[in-house]
Amino acid sequence: MTSGKHTARLVAAALLGVVRWTAPAETIELPSVRDNTLYEDALGGLSNGAGEHFFVGTTGGGGIRRGLLRFDLAPIPEDARITGAVIHLHLSRTPLAGTPVRFHRALADWGEGDSNAGDRSGGGAPAKPGDATWLHTFHDAQFWAAAGGDFATPASGTFTANGVGFYPWTATPGMLDDLQVWVNDPSVNFGWCMTGDEEEVSANRFDTRENIVPSNRPRLTVEYVVPPPCPADLNGDGRVDLADVSAFQNGFGISEGATPDQGDTDGDGDVDLLDYRLLASALGSTCP
Ligand SMILES: [Ca+2]
Ligand SMILES: [Ca+2]
Ligand SMILES: [Ca+2]
């Protein structure tokens, strides 16, 4: 492999978050902790915080619906590297197959009050205190910067709904980025705002965490690895010093299967100058 290709592979691996630390990947399953629907409404008076469904798309009457969905990632260590995720949703009613469902990173906190639209949930119910609405993050005193919710564009991931059923959607790289940001800084985890086709009749009805059937409720499985506590301390004596540099020199050039004690400080399986950069930046420090 030429050094140019080698470097390109390293950069690609870093971008993809590919890691091969000796610690095995952990998998955790998390339930939705909050979900709601933004019902297009100039008065911001509709919500469905406690209802059994949320909506994404456009109703037969032309009203836009956007879903809000949040998972609490606190069980995952803040220094974990997210390596994969699957979001599990149950679609329980749809006007047609083949509609897009987009996940956007929500940019403001939002609430879930006691409103419950029951069987007529497509139309929403009068918003209750603390509910998210088309205008409010928390009804009736706190507002989105923009009507219809504050969320990042373009979407982090787009999928296609093809009729009623269970959807295990494998998180896209953009969604893994969202999860990584939220794990590193829980204060900005406002979950995803989900949008659909806002031009055609397309309102997909998904089941919420309040759904009477537990297996229909949204959940997220996340795979992650936790880095060794002090990756530059190659010999494990609690300090990063010249003895570690010496160990690195011995391992330098290993192209695959390297372990941390051989100098693979970044966990990608080889021992190269990227590992030395991490070692050099920690030189002289003691481990926590
Ligand atoms: Ca809810
Ligand atoms: Ca050491
Ligand atoms: Ca390496």
GROMACS .gro file of C-alpha atoms and ligand atoms in nm:
model
  291
    1MET     CA    1   0.000   0.000   0.000
    2THR     CA    2   0.143   0.339  -0.089
    3SER     CA    3   0.179   0.591   0.190
    4GLY     CA    4  -0.078   0.812   0.016
    5LYS     CA    5  -0.334   0.533   0.017
    6HIS     CA    6  -0.232   0.444   0.370
    7THR     CA    7  -0.293   0.799   0.487
    8ALA     CA    8  -0.624   0.809   0.303
    9ARG     CA    9  -0.731   0.489   0.475
   10LEU     CA   10  -0.637   0.632   0.814
   11VAL     CA   11  -0.831   0.949   0.749
   12ALA     CA   12  -1.130   0.746   0.629
   13ALA     CA   13  -1.112   0.527   0.938
   14ALA     CA   14  -1.096   0.833   1.162
   15LEU     CA   15  -1.394   0.991   0.987
   16LEU     CA   16  -1.596   0.673   1.020
   17GLY     CA   17  -1.503   0.639   1.383
   18VAL     CA   18  -1.360   0.292   1.318
   19VAL     CA   19  -1.178   0.175   1.627
   20ARG     CA   20  -1.023  -0.157   1.723
   21TRP     CA   21  -0.925  -0.112   2.082
   22THR     CA   22  -0.893  -0.444   2.256
   23ALA     CA   23  -1.199  -0.363   2.468
   24PRO     CA   24  -1.504  -0.531   2.309
   25ALA     CA   25  -1.788  -0.318   2.176
   26GLU     CA   26  -2.077  -0.278   2.416
   27THR     CA   27  -2.441  -0.273   2.308
   28ILE     CA   28  -2.720  -0.103   2.499
   29GLU     CA   29  -3.093  -0.075   2.428
   30LEU     CA   30  -3.260   0.251   2.526
   31PRO     CA   31  -3.632   0.337   2.536
   32SER     CA   32  -3.771   0.666   2.408
   33VAL     CA   33  -3.793   0.903   2.706
   34ARG     CA   34  -3.999   1.171   2.530
   35ASP     CA   35  -4.198   1.189   2.208
   36ASN     CA   36  -4.455   1.428   2.068
   37THR     CA   37  -4.598   1.575   1.746
   38LEU     CA   38  -4.577   1.929   1.608
   39TYR     CA   39  -4.918   1.996   1.446
   40GLU     CA   40  -4.912   2.281   1.195
   41ASP     CA   41  -5.130   2.543   1.364
   42ALA     CA   42  -5.092   2.921   1.355
   43LEU     CA   43  -5.213   2.945   1.715
   44GLY     CA   44  -4.979   2.680   1.853
   45GLY     CA   45  -5.268   2.524   2.039
   46LEU     CA   46  -5.232   2.154   1.945
   47SER     CA   47  -5.021   1.871   2.077
   48ASN     CA   48  -5.034   1.502   2.175
   49GLY     CA   49  -4.772   1.464   2.447
   50ALA     CA   50  -4.932   1.170   2.625
   51GLY     CA   51  -5.098   1.011   2.321
   52GLU     CA   52  -5.018   0.668   2.181
   53HIS     CA   53  -4.897   0.796   1.843
   54PHE     CA   54  -4.685   1.060   1.674
   55PHE     CA   55  -4.706   1.177   1.313
   56VAL     CA   56  -4.464   1.260   1.034
   57GLY     CA   57  -4.575   1.405   0.699
   58THR     CA   58  -4.883   1.582   0.569
   59THR     CA   59  -5.249   1.501   0.641
   60GLY     CA   60  -5.531   1.475   0.388
   61GLY     CA   61  -5.635   1.824   0.498
   62GLY     CA   62  -5.290   1.961   0.411
   63GLY     CA   63  -5.162   2.007   0.766
   64ILE     CA   64  -4.792   1.939   0.823
   65ARG     CA   65  -4.695   1.703   1.105
   66ARG     CA   66  -4.346   1.668   1.249
   67GLY     CA   67  -4.239   1.409   1.503
   68LEU     CA   68  -4.016   1.470   1.805
   69LEU     CA   69  -3.826   1.182   1.957
   70ARG     CA   70  -3.563   1.178   2.230
   71PHE     CA   71  -3.353   0.905   2.390
   72ASP     CA   72  -3.158   0.948   2.713
   73LEU     CA   73  -2.798   0.847   2.639
   74ALA     CA   74  -2.675   0.895   2.998
   75PRO     CA   75  -2.611   0.518   3.046
   76ILE     CA   76  -2.336   0.546   2.781
   77PRO     CA   77  -2.002   0.678   2.918
   78GLU     CA   78  -1.930   1.033   2.800
   79ASP     CA   79  -1.594   0.932   2.650
   80ALA     CA   80  -1.739   0.639   2.452
   81ARG     CA   81  -1.695   0.622   2.076
   82ILE     CA   82  -2.027   0.544   1.907
   83THR     CA   83  -1.975   0.275   1.643
   84GLY     CA   84  -2.329   0.186   1.540
   85ALA     CA   85  -2.698   0.227   1.619
   86VAL     CA   86  -3.037   0.104   1.507
   87ILE     CA   87  -3.360   0.292   1.572
   88HIS     CA   88  -3.669   0.073   1.607
   89LEU     CA   89  -4.010   0.224   1.526
   90HIS     CA   90  -4.355   0.080   1.465
   91LEU     CA   91  -4.558   0.240   1.188
   92SER     CA   92  -4.924   0.177   1.265
   93ARG     CA   93  -5.108   0.373   0.996
   94THR     CA   94  -5.013   0.529   0.662
   95PRO     CA   95  -5.191   0.679   0.361
   96LEU     CA   96  -4.945   0.530   0.111
   97ALA     CA   97  -4.617   0.344   0.083
   98GLY     CA   98  -4.283   0.485  -0.025
   99THR     CA   99  -4.276   0.808   0.174
  100PRO     CA  100  -3.957   0.963   0.315
  101VAL     CA  101  -3.889   0.990   0.686
  102ARG     CA  102  -3.606   1.226   0.777
  103PHE     CA  103  -3.421   1.262   1.104
  104HIS     CA  104  -3.296   1.613   1.185
  105ARG     CA  105  -3.099   1.707   1.495
  106ALA     CA  106  -3.334   1.918   1.714
  107LEU     CA  107  -3.170   2.244   1.818
  108ALA     CA  108  -3.381   2.344   2.120
  109ASP     CA  109  -3.527   2.161   2.416
  110TRP     CA  110  -3.899   2.074   2.400
  111GLY     CA  111  -4.163   1.919   2.618
  112GLU     CA  112  -4.424   1.653   2.653
  113GLY     CA  113  -4.734   1.750   2.854
  114ASP     CA  114  -5.055   1.566   2.936
  115SER     CA  115  -5.240   1.630   2.608
  116ASN     CA  116  -5.387   1.315   2.457
  117ALA     CA  117  -5.574   1.316   2.127
  118GLY     CA  118  -5.681   0.953   2.167
  119ASP     CA  119  -5.819   0.783   1.856
  120ARG     CA  120  -5.837   1.107   1.662
  121SER     CA  121  -5.469   1.182   1.716
  122GLY     CA  122  -5.411   1.301   1.357
  123GLY     CA  123  -5.588   1.623   1.450
  124GLY     CA  124  -5.415   1.672   1.783
  125ALA     CA  125  -5.559   1.772   2.119
  126PRO     CA  126  -5.559   2.108   2.301
  127ALA     CA  127  -5.202   2.161   2.425
  128LYS     CA  128  -5.139   2.124   2.798
  129PRO     CA  129  -4.870   2.297   3.007
  130GLY     CA  130  -4.524   2.192   2.897
  131ASP     CA  131  -4.631   2.049   2.561
  132ALA     CA  132  -4.439   2.115   2.240
  133THR     CA  133  -4.656   2.275   1.971
  134TRP     CA  134  -4.599   2.429   1.627
  135LEU     CA  135  -4.503   2.752   1.807
  136HIS     CA  136  -4.397   2.639   2.153
  137THR     CA  137  -4.109   2.440   2.292
  138PHE     CA  138  -4.303   2.431   2.618
  139HIS     CA  139  -4.665   2.550   2.601
  140ASP     CA  140  -4.755   2.824   2.667
  141ALA     CA  141  -4.460   3.043   2.767
  142GLN     CA  142  -4.155   2.919   2.572
  143PHE     CA  143  -4.121   2.933   2.195
  144TRP     CA  144  -3.922   2.791   1.907
  145ALA     CA  145  -3.708   3.049   1.724
  146ALA     CA  146  -3.897   2.943   1.408
  147ALA     CA  147  -4.257   2.820   1.385
  148GLY     CA  148  -4.257   2.446   1.315
  149GLY     CA  149  -3.955   2.373   1.533
  150ASP     CA  150  -3.581   2.441   1.534
  151PHE     CA  151  -3.379   2.164   1.373
  152ALA     CA  152  -3.066   2.119   1.164
  153THR     CA  153  -3.081   2.090   0.787
  154PRO     CA  154  -3.003   1.892   0.587
  155ALA     CA  155  -3.133   1.585   0.768
  156SER     CA  156  -2.885   1.355   0.940
  157GLY     CA  157  -3.057   1.054   0.785
  158THR     CA  158  -3.343   0.977   0.545
  159PHE     CA  159  -3.536   0.650   0.522
  160THR     CA  160  -3.837   0.524   0.330
  161ALA     CA  161  -4.155   0.401   0.499
  162ASN     CA  162  -4.329   0.130   0.298
  163GLY     CA  163  -4.649   0.060   0.483
  164VAL     CA  164  -4.753  -0.058   0.827
  165GLY     CA  165  -4.495  -0.258   1.018
  166PHE     CA  166  -4.179  -0.256   1.223
  167TYR     CA  167  -3.888  -0.045   1.104
  168PRO     CA  168  -3.542  -0.122   1.234
  169TRP     CA  169  -3.352   0.162   1.066
  170THR     CA  170  -2.974   0.146   1.081
  171ALA     CA  171  -2.843   0.487   1.182
  172THR     CA  172  -2.661   0.675   0.905
  173PRO     CA  173  -2.316   0.830   0.965
  174GLY     CA  174  -2.492   1.162   1.021
  175MET     CA  175  -2.712   1.011   1.291
  176LEU     CA  176  -2.409   0.848   1.453
  177ASP     CA  177  -2.253   1.197   1.460
  178ASP     CA  178  -2.565   1.325   1.637
  179LEU     CA  179  -2.540   1.046   1.895
  180GLN     CA  180  -2.168   1.116   1.944
  181VAL     CA  181  -2.236   1.485   2.006
  182TRP     CA  182  -2.511   1.401   2.254
  183VAL     CA  183  -2.299   1.146   2.440
  184ASN     CA  184  -2.011   1.392   2.469
  185ASP     CA  185  -2.240   1.678   2.574
  186PRO     CA  186  -2.576   1.565   2.715
  187SER     CA  187  -2.686   1.929   2.757
  188VAL     CA  188  -2.748   1.952   2.381
  189ASN     CA  189  -2.939   1.625   2.346
  190PHE     CA  190  -3.280   1.749   2.233
  191GLY     CA  191  -3.338   1.441   2.021
  192TRP     CA  192  -3.450   1.430   1.660
  193CYS     CA  193  -3.721   1.622   1.479
  194MET     CA  194  -3.864   1.393   1.211
  195THR     CA  195  -4.003   1.535   0.890
  196GLY     CA  196  -4.173   1.371   0.595
  197ASP     CA  197  -4.304   1.470   0.254
  198GLU     CA  198  -4.454   1.812   0.324
  199GLU     CA  199  -4.602   1.854  -0.026
  200GLU     CA  200  -4.812   1.537  -0.065
  201VAL     CA  201  -5.054   1.349   0.161
  202SER     CA  202  -4.807   1.139   0.354
  203ALA     CA  203  -4.879   1.149   0.728
  204ASN     CA  204  -4.726   0.833   0.872
  205ARG     CA  205  -4.848   0.742   1.220
  206PHE     CA  206  -4.582   0.593   1.446
  207ASP     CA  207  -4.638   0.453   1.794
  208THR     CA  208  -4.505   0.644   2.096
  209ARG     CA  209  -4.358   0.541   2.428
  210GLU     CA  210  -4.711   0.564   2.569
  211ASN     CA  211  -4.843   0.301   2.327
  212ILE     CA  212  -5.040   0.026   2.499
  213VAL     CA  213  -4.827  -0.241   2.325
  214PRO     CA  214  -4.477  -0.229   2.478
  215SER     CA  215  -4.306  -0.386   2.176
  216ASN     CA  216  -4.443  -0.106   1.953
  217ARG     CA  217  -4.271   0.170   2.150
  218PRO     CA  218  -3.965   0.347   2.003
  219ARG     CA  219  -3.626   0.218   2.113
  220LEU     CA  220  -3.267   0.267   2.014
  221THR     CA  221  -2.988   0.013   2.025
  222VAL     CA  222  -2.643   0.171   2.039
  223GLU     CA  223  -2.306   0.001   1.994
  224TYR     CA  224  -2.000   0.174   2.136
  225VAL     CA  225  -1.649   0.121   2.262
  226VAL     CA  226  -1.489   0.286   2.562
  227PRO     CA  227  -1.128   0.394   2.507
  228PRO     CA  228  -0.865   0.276   2.754
  229PRO     CA  229  -0.840   0.535   3.033
  230CYS     CA  230  -0.492   0.654   2.939
  231PRO     CA  231  -0.408   0.533   2.587
  232ALA     CA  232  -0.066   0.700   2.573
  233ASP     CA  233   0.057   0.518   2.885
  234LEU     CA  234   0.183   0.225   2.684
  235ASN     CA  235   0.353   0.042   2.970
  236GLY     CA  236   0.072   0.101   3.218
  237ASP     CA  237   0.278   0.264   3.493
  238GLY     CA  238   0.048   0.563   3.535
  239ARG     CA  239   0.277   0.815   3.362
  240VAL     CA  240   0.337   0.914   3.001
  241ASP     CA  241   0.712   0.951   2.965
  242LEU     CA  242   1.018   0.844   2.767
  243ALA     CA  243   0.965   0.479   2.858
  244ASP     CA  244   0.641   0.496   2.662
  245VAL     CA  245   0.818   0.662   2.370
  246SER     CA  246   1.065   0.373   2.373
  247ALA     CA  247   0.777   0.122   2.367
  248PHE     CA  248   0.628   0.315   2.077
  249GLN     CA  249   0.956   0.297   1.885
  250ASN     CA  250   0.955  -0.081   1.925
  251GLY     CA  251   0.606  -0.106   1.783
  252PHE     CA  252   0.640   0.160   1.514
  253GLY     CA  253   0.547   0.027   1.172
  254ILE     CA  254   0.305  -0.248   1.278
  255SER     CA  255   0.035  -0.222   1.016
  256GLU     CA  256  -0.243  -0.429   1.169
  257GLY     CA  257  -0.344  -0.607   1.487
  258ALA     CA  258  -0.142  -0.374   1.711
  259THR     CA  259  -0.238  -0.353   2.077
  260PRO     CA  260  -0.227  -0.038   2.292
  261ASP     CA  261   0.094  -0.148   2.469
  262GLN     CA  262   0.266  -0.171   2.129
  263GLY     CA  263   0.189   0.195   2.061
  264ASP     CA  264  -0.155   0.191   1.898
  265THR     CA  265  -0.282   0.488   2.100
  266ASP     CA  266  -0.575   0.566   1.869
  267GLY     CA  267  -0.707   0.211   1.853
  268ASP     CA  268  -0.712   0.164   1.476
  269GLY     CA  269  -0.484  -0.140   1.475
  270ASP     CA  270  -0.160   0.011   1.345
  271VAL     CA  271   0.131   0.203   1.497
  272ASP     CA  272   0.213   0.513   1.299
  273LEU     CA  273   0.272   0.887   1.332
  274LEU     CA  274  -0.092   0.953   1.422
  275ASP     CA  275  -0.034   0.741   1.731
  276TYR     CA  276   0.286   0.933   1.803
  277ARG     CA  277   0.099   1.261   1.782
  278LEU     CA  278  -0.134   1.144   2.059
  279LEU     CA  279   0.159   1.017   2.263
  280ALA     CA  280   0.355   1.339   2.218
  281SER     CA  281   0.061   1.554   2.325
  282ALA     CA  282   0.032   1.353   2.648
  283LEU     CA  283   0.405   1.339   2.718
  284GLY     CA  284   0.485   1.441   3.077
  285SER     CA  285   0.134   1.382   3.206
  286THR     CA  286   0.010   1.145   3.471
  287CYS     CA  287  -0.295   0.929   3.415
  288PRO     CA  288  -0.623   1.000   3.593
  289CA      CA  289  -4.522   1.108   2.425
  290CA      CA  290   0.397   0.493   3.107
  291CA      CA  291  -0.292   0.351   1.541
   0.00000   0.00000   0.00000
